[in-house]
mmCIF file with all atom_site columns, C-alpha atoms in Angstrom:
data_model
loop_
_atom_site.group_PDB
_atom_site.id
_atom_site.type_symbol
_atom_site.label_atom_id
_atom_site.label_alt_id
_atom_site.label_comp_id
_atom_site.label_asym_id
_atom_site.label_entity_id
_atom_site.label_seq_id
_atom_site.pdbx_PDB_ins_code
_atom_site.Cartn_x
_atom_site.Cartn_y
_atom_site.Cartn_z
_atom_site.occupancy
_atom_site.B_iso_or_equiv
_atom_site.pdbx_formal_charge
_atom_site.auth_seq_id
_atom_site.auth_comp_id
_atom_site.auth_asym_id
_atom_site.auth_atom_id
_atom_site.pdbx_PDB_model_num
ATOM 1   C CA . MET X 1 1   ? 268.508 39.273 156.865 1.00 70.00 ? 105 MET X CA 1
ATOM 2   C CA . GLU X 1 2   ? 268.161 36.649 159.338 1.00 81.00 ? 106 GLU X CA 1
ATOM 3   C CA . THR X 1 3   ? 267.462 39.207 162.193 1.00 84.00 ? 107 THR X CA 1
ATOM 4   C CA . LYS X 1 4   ? 264.687 40.734 160.255 1.00 82.00 ? 108 LYS X CA 1
ATOM 5   C CA . VAL X 1 5   ? 263.015 37.245 159.575 1.00 82.00 ? 109 VAL X CA 1
ATOM 6   C CA . GLN X 1 6   ? 263.437 36.414 163.198 1.00 85.00 ? 110 GLN X CA 1
ATOM 7   C CA . LYS X 1 7   ? 261.564 39.584 163.954 1.00 84.00 ? 111 LYS X CA 1
ATOM 8   C CA . GLN X 1 8   ? 258.728 39.093 161.527 1.00 79.00 ? 112 GLN X CA 1
ATOM 9   C CA . VAL X 1 9   ? 258.136 35.246 163.399 1.00 81.00 ? 113 VAL X CA 1
ATOM 10  C CA . ILE X 1 10  ? 258.427 36.976 166.411 1.00 85.00 ? 114 ILE X CA 1
ATOM 11  C CA . ASP X 1 11  ? 256.035 39.670 165.592 1.00 83.00 ? 115 ASP X CA 1
ATOM 12  C CA . TYR X 1 12  ? 253.683 37.214 163.952 1.00 78.00 ? 116 TYR X CA 1
ATOM 13  C CA . PHE X 1 13  ? 253.544 34.824 167.046 1.00 85.00 ? 117 PHE X CA 1
ATOM 14  C CA . SER X 1 14  ? 252.865 37.757 169.255 1.00 88.00 ? 118 SER X CA 1
ATOM 15  C CA . THR X 1 15  ? 250.068 38.687 167.482 1.00 86.00 ? 119 THR X CA 1
ATOM 16  C CA . PHE X 1 16  ? 248.813 35.197 167.426 1.00 90.00 ? 120 PHE X CA 1
ATOM 17  C CA . GLU X 1 17  ? 249.200 34.833 171.194 1.00 92.00 ? 121 GLU X CA 1
ATOM 18  C CA . GLU X 1 18  ? 247.566 37.951 171.773 1.00 92.00 ? 122 GLU X CA 1
ATOM 19  C CA . PHE X 1 19  ? 244.445 36.661 169.655 1.00 94.00 ? 123 PHE X CA 1
ATOM 20  C CA . HIS X 1 20  ? 244.794 33.482 171.556 1.00 95.00 ? 124 HIS X CA 1
ATOM 21  C CA . ASN X 1 21  ? 244.440 35.124 175.086 1.00 96.00 ? 125 ASN X CA 1
ATOM 22  C CA . THR X 1 22  ? 241.899 37.605 174.004 1.00 96.00 ? 126 THR X CA 1
ATOM 23  C CA . SER X 1 23  ? 239.544 34.885 172.643 1.00 97.00 ? 127 SER X CA 1
ATOM 24  C CA . LYS X 1 24  ? 240.442 32.534 175.756 1.00 98.00 ? 128 LYS X CA 1
ATOM 25  C CA . THR X 1 25  ? 239.512 35.676 178.330 1.00 98.00 ? 129 THR X CA 1
ATOM 26  C CA . CYS X 1 26  ? 236.329 36.661 176.177 1.00 98.00 ? 130 CYS X CA 1
ATOM 27  C CA . LEU X 1 27  ? 234.935 32.945 175.776 1.00 98.00 ? 131 LEU X CA 1
ATOM 28  C CA . LYS X 1 28  ? 235.324 32.278 179.787 1.00 98.00 ? 132 LYS X CA 1
ATOM 29  C CA . SER X 1 29  ? 233.456 35.715 180.047 1.00 98.00 ? 133 SER X CA 1
ATOM 30  C CA . CYS X 1 30  ? 230.807 34.402 177.602 1.00 98.00 ? 134 CYS X CA 1
ATOM 31  C CA . GLN X 1 31  ? 230.690 31.225 179.175 1.00 98.00 ? 135 GLN X CA 1
ATOM 32  C CA . ASN X 1 32  ? 230.222 32.819 182.917 1.00 98.00 ? 136 ASN X CA 1
ATOM 33  C CA . CYS X 1 33  ? 227.439 35.108 181.214 1.00 98.00 ? 137 CYS X CA 1
ATOM 34  C CA . ALA X 1 34  ? 225.558 31.844 179.815 1.00 98.00 ? 138 ALA X CA 1
ATOM 35  C CA . VAL X 1 35  ? 225.598 30.356 183.285 1.00 98.00 ? 139 VAL X CA 1
ATOM 36  C CA . SER X 1 36  ? 224.045 33.545 184.688 1.00 98.00 ? 140 SER X CA 1
ATOM 37  C CA . ILE X 1 37  ? 221.674 33.423 182.004 1.00 98.00 ? 141 ILE X CA 1
ATOM 38  C CA . ASN X 1 38  ? 220.552 30.038 182.947 1.00 98.00 ? 142 ASN X CA 1
ATOM 39  C CA . LYS X 1 39  ? 220.092 31.089 186.376 1.00 98.00 ? 143 LYS X CA 1
ATOM 40  C CA . LEU X 1 40  ? 218.058 33.845 185.406 1.00 98.00 ? 144 LEU X CA 1
ATOM 41  C CA . ILE X 1 41  ? 215.876 31.735 183.153 1.00 97.00 ? 145 ILE X CA 1
ATOM 42  C CA . GLN X 1 42  ? 215.315 29.149 186.014 1.00 98.00 ? 146 GLN X CA 1
ATOM 43  C CA . ARG X 1 43  ? 214.397 32.130 188.456 1.00 96.00 ? 147 ARG X CA 1
ATOM 44  C CA . CYS X 1 44  ? 211.762 33.474 185.793 1.00 95.00 ? 148 CYS X CA 1
ATOM 45  C CA . ASN X 1 45  ? 210.292 29.868 185.480 1.00 96.00 ? 149 ASN X CA 1
ATOM 46  C CA . ASN X 1 46  ? 210.101 29.747 189.432 1.00 95.00 ? 150 ASN X CA 1
ATOM 47  C CA . ILE X 1 47  ? 208.249 33.165 189.541 1.00 92.00 ? 151 ILE X CA 1
ATOM 48  C CA . LYS X 1 48  ? 205.767 32.052 186.546 1.00 91.00 ? 152 LYS X CA 1
ATOM 49  C CA . GLN X 1 49  ? 205.101 28.734 188.697 1.00 92.00 ? 153 GLN X CA 1
ATOM 50  C CA . ALA X 1 50  ? 205.138 29.950 192.080 1.00 90.00 ? 154 ALA X CA 1
ATOM 51  C CA . ASP X 1 51  ? 201.644 29.961 193.813 1.00 89.00 ? 155 ASP X CA 1
ATOM 52  C CA . LEU X 1 52  ? 201.045 33.315 195.575 1.00 86.00 ? 156 LEU X CA 1
ATOM 53  C CA . SER X 1 53  ? 197.429 32.954 196.697 1.00 87.00 ? 157 SER X CA 1
ATOM 54  C CA . GLY X 1 54  ? 196.763 32.897 200.388 1.00 88.00 ? 158 GLY X CA 1
ATOM 55  C CA . THR X 1 55  ? 200.072 34.599 201.043 1.00 89.00 ? 159 THR X CA 1
ATOM 56  C CA . LEU X 1 56  ? 200.997 38.053 201.685 1.00 88.00 ? 160 LEU X CA 1
ATOM 57  C CA . LEU X 1 57  ? 202.537 38.465 198.290 1.00 87.00 ? 161 LEU X CA 1
ATOM 58  C CA . GLU X 1 58  ? 199.014 37.856 196.612 1.00 86.00 ? 162 GLU X CA 1
ATOM 59  C CA . GLU X 1 59  ? 198.256 41.697 197.504 1.00 88.00 ? 163 GLU X CA 1
ATOM 60  C CA . PHE X 1 60  ? 201.048 43.146 195.467 1.00 87.00 ? 164 PHE X CA 1
ATOM 61  C CA . VAL X 1 61  ? 199.767 44.060 192.109 1.00 82.00 ? 165 VAL X CA 1
ATOM 62  C CA . ASP X 1 62  ? 201.825 42.902 189.058 1.00 90.00 ? 166 ASP X CA 1
ATOM 63  C CA . LEU X 1 63  ? 204.371 41.502 191.302 1.00 90.00 ? 167 LEU X CA 1
ATOM 64  C CA . ARG X 1 64  ? 204.827 38.538 188.780 1.00 91.00 ? 168 ARG X CA 1
ATOM 65  C CA . SER X 1 65  ? 205.080 40.993 185.954 1.00 92.00 ? 169 SER X CA 1
ATOM 66  C CA . LYS X 1 66  ? 207.796 43.413 187.627 1.00 94.00 ? 170 LYS X CA 1
ATOM 67  C CA . LEU X 1 67  ? 209.966 40.568 188.999 1.00 95.00 ? 171 LEU X CA 1
ATOM 68  C CA . SER X 1 68  ? 209.993 39.155 185.244 1.00 95.00 ? 172 SER X CA 1
ATOM 69  C CA . THR X 1 69  ? 210.700 42.230 183.682 1.00 96.00 ? 173 THR X CA 1
ATOM 70  C CA . ASN X 1 70  ? 213.673 42.978 185.969 1.00 97.00 ? 174 ASN X CA 1
ATOM 71  C CA . LEU X 1 71  ? 214.934 39.245 184.978 1.00 97.00 ? 175 LEU X CA 1
ATOM 72  C CA . HIS X 1 72  ? 214.358 39.827 181.488 1.00 98.00 ? 176 HIS X CA 1
ATOM 73  C CA . ASN X 1 73  ? 216.597 43.186 181.860 1.00 98.00 ? 177 ASN X CA 1
ATOM 74  C CA . LEU X 1 74  ? 219.188 41.283 183.623 1.00 98.00 ? 178 LEU X CA 1
ATOM 75  C CA . ILE X 1 75  ? 219.176 38.703 180.570 1.00 98.00 ? 179 ILE X CA 1
ATOM 76  C CA . SER X 1 76  ? 219.354 41.185 178.244 1.00 98.00 ? 180 SER X CA 1
ATOM 77  C CA . GLU X 1 77  ? 222.420 43.162 179.759 1.00 98.00 ? 181 GLU X CA 1
ATOM 78  C CA . GLU X 1 78  ? 224.159 39.411 179.774 1.00 98.00 ? 182 GLU X CA 1
ATOM 79  C CA . ILE X 1 79  ? 223.319 38.928 176.067 1.00 98.00 ? 183 ILE X CA 1
ATOM 80  C CA . TYR X 1 80  ? 224.863 42.664 175.478 1.00 98.00 ? 184 TYR X CA 1
ATOM 81  C CA . GLU X 1 81  ? 228.050 41.521 177.348 1.00 98.00 ? 185 GLU X CA 1
ATOM 82  C CA . ILE X 1 82  ? 228.350 38.035 175.077 1.00 98.00 ? 186 ILE X CA 1
ATOM 83  C CA . ARG X 1 83  ? 227.806 40.422 172.026 1.00 98.00 ? 187 ARG X CA 1
ATOM 84  C CA . SER X 1 84  ? 230.456 42.902 173.186 1.00 98.00 ? 188 SER X CA 1
ATOM 85  C CA . LYS X 1 85  ? 233.110 39.808 173.668 1.00 98.00 ? 189 LYS X CA 1
ATOM 86  C CA . ALA X 1 86  ? 232.035 38.474 170.392 1.00 98.00 ? 190 ALA X CA 1
ATOM 87  C CA . LEU X 1 87  ? 233.140 41.843 168.775 1.00 98.00 ? 191 LEU X CA 1
ATOM 88  C CA . VAL X 1 88  ? 236.280 41.679 170.676 1.00 97.00 ? 192 VAL X CA 1
ATOM 89  C CA . ILE X 1 89  ? 237.131 38.486 169.625 1.00 97.00 ? 193 ILE X CA 1
ATOM 90  C CA . GLU X 1 90  ? 236.241 39.537 165.723 1.00 97.00 ? 194 GLU X CA 1
ATOM 91  C CA . ASP X 1 91  ? 238.466 42.481 166.017 1.00 96.00 ? 195 ASP X CA 1
ATOM 92  C CA . SER X 1 92  ? 241.313 40.564 167.325 1.00 94.00 ? 196 SER X CA 1
ATOM 93  C CA . PHE X 1 93  ? 240.920 38.020 164.677 1.00 93.00 ? 197 PHE X CA 1
ATOM 94  C CA . ASP X 1 94  ? 240.696 40.506 161.940 1.00 92.00 ? 198 ASP X CA 1
ATOM 95  C CA . LYS X 1 95  ? 243.993 41.796 163.201 1.00 88.00 ? 199 LYS X CA 1
ATOM 96  C CA . LEU X 1 96  ? 245.524 38.352 162.982 1.00 87.00 ? 200 LEU X CA 1
ATOM 97  C CA . CYS X 1 97  ? 244.386 37.895 159.686 1.00 87.00 ? 201 CYS X CA 1
ATOM 98  C CA . ASN X 1 98  ? 245.655 41.356 158.588 1.00 85.00 ? 202 ASN X CA 1
ATOM 99  C CA . LYS X 1 99  ? 249.006 40.573 160.092 1.00 74.00 ? 203 LYS X CA 1
ATOM 100 C CA . GLU X 1 100 ? 248.953 37.194 158.004 1.00 61.00 ? 204 GLU X CA 1
ATOM 101 C CA . VAL X 1 101 ? 248.274 39.171 154.728 1.00 58.00 ? 205 VAL X CA 1
ATOM 102 C CA . LEU X 1 102 ? 251.065 41.716 155.542 1.00 58.00 ? 206 LEU X CA 1
ATOM 103 C CA . THR X 1 103 ? 253.435 38.803 156.213 1.00 57.00 ? 207 THR X CA 1
ATOM 104 C CA . ALA X 1 104 ? 252.439 37.007 152.935 1.00 57.00 ? 208 ALA X CA 1
ATOM 105 C CA . THR X 1 105 ? 252.572 40.212 150.630 1.00 59.00 ? 209 THR X CA 1
ATOM 106 C CA . ARG X 1 106 ? 256.332 40.732 152.199 1.00 56.00 ? 210 ARG X CA 1
ATOM 107 C CA . LYS X 1 107 ? 257.469 37.534 150.890 1.00 53.00 ? 211 LYS X CA 1
#
C-alpha cells in the first residue's frame, strides 16, 4: 500500500514538474517574441517617420509600404508563435488538472 501511494505522489509531482518546466520554457519564448515585436514596431515607426525626400530612396515607389508590410508579416509570425506557446501551456495545464482529478477519484 505504501509503495502504491509513494508511486502516486511521485507521479503527481512529476506531472507538476513537467507543467512547470513547460510553462517556464514557453513563457521565456513568449517574452523573447514580445521583445522582437517591440523592436519591429520601432522599425515601423522609424520607417513611417523617415524623410526620404532628396535621397536616392525617394525614387523607389511604395518603398515604405513594402517595408511596413514585411515588418507587419514578421510581427504576425511572432504573434502566431505566442499563440502556439499559449496552447502548449494550456495543454500542459489540462494534463495537470486531469492528473489531479484522477488522483482525487482514486481516494
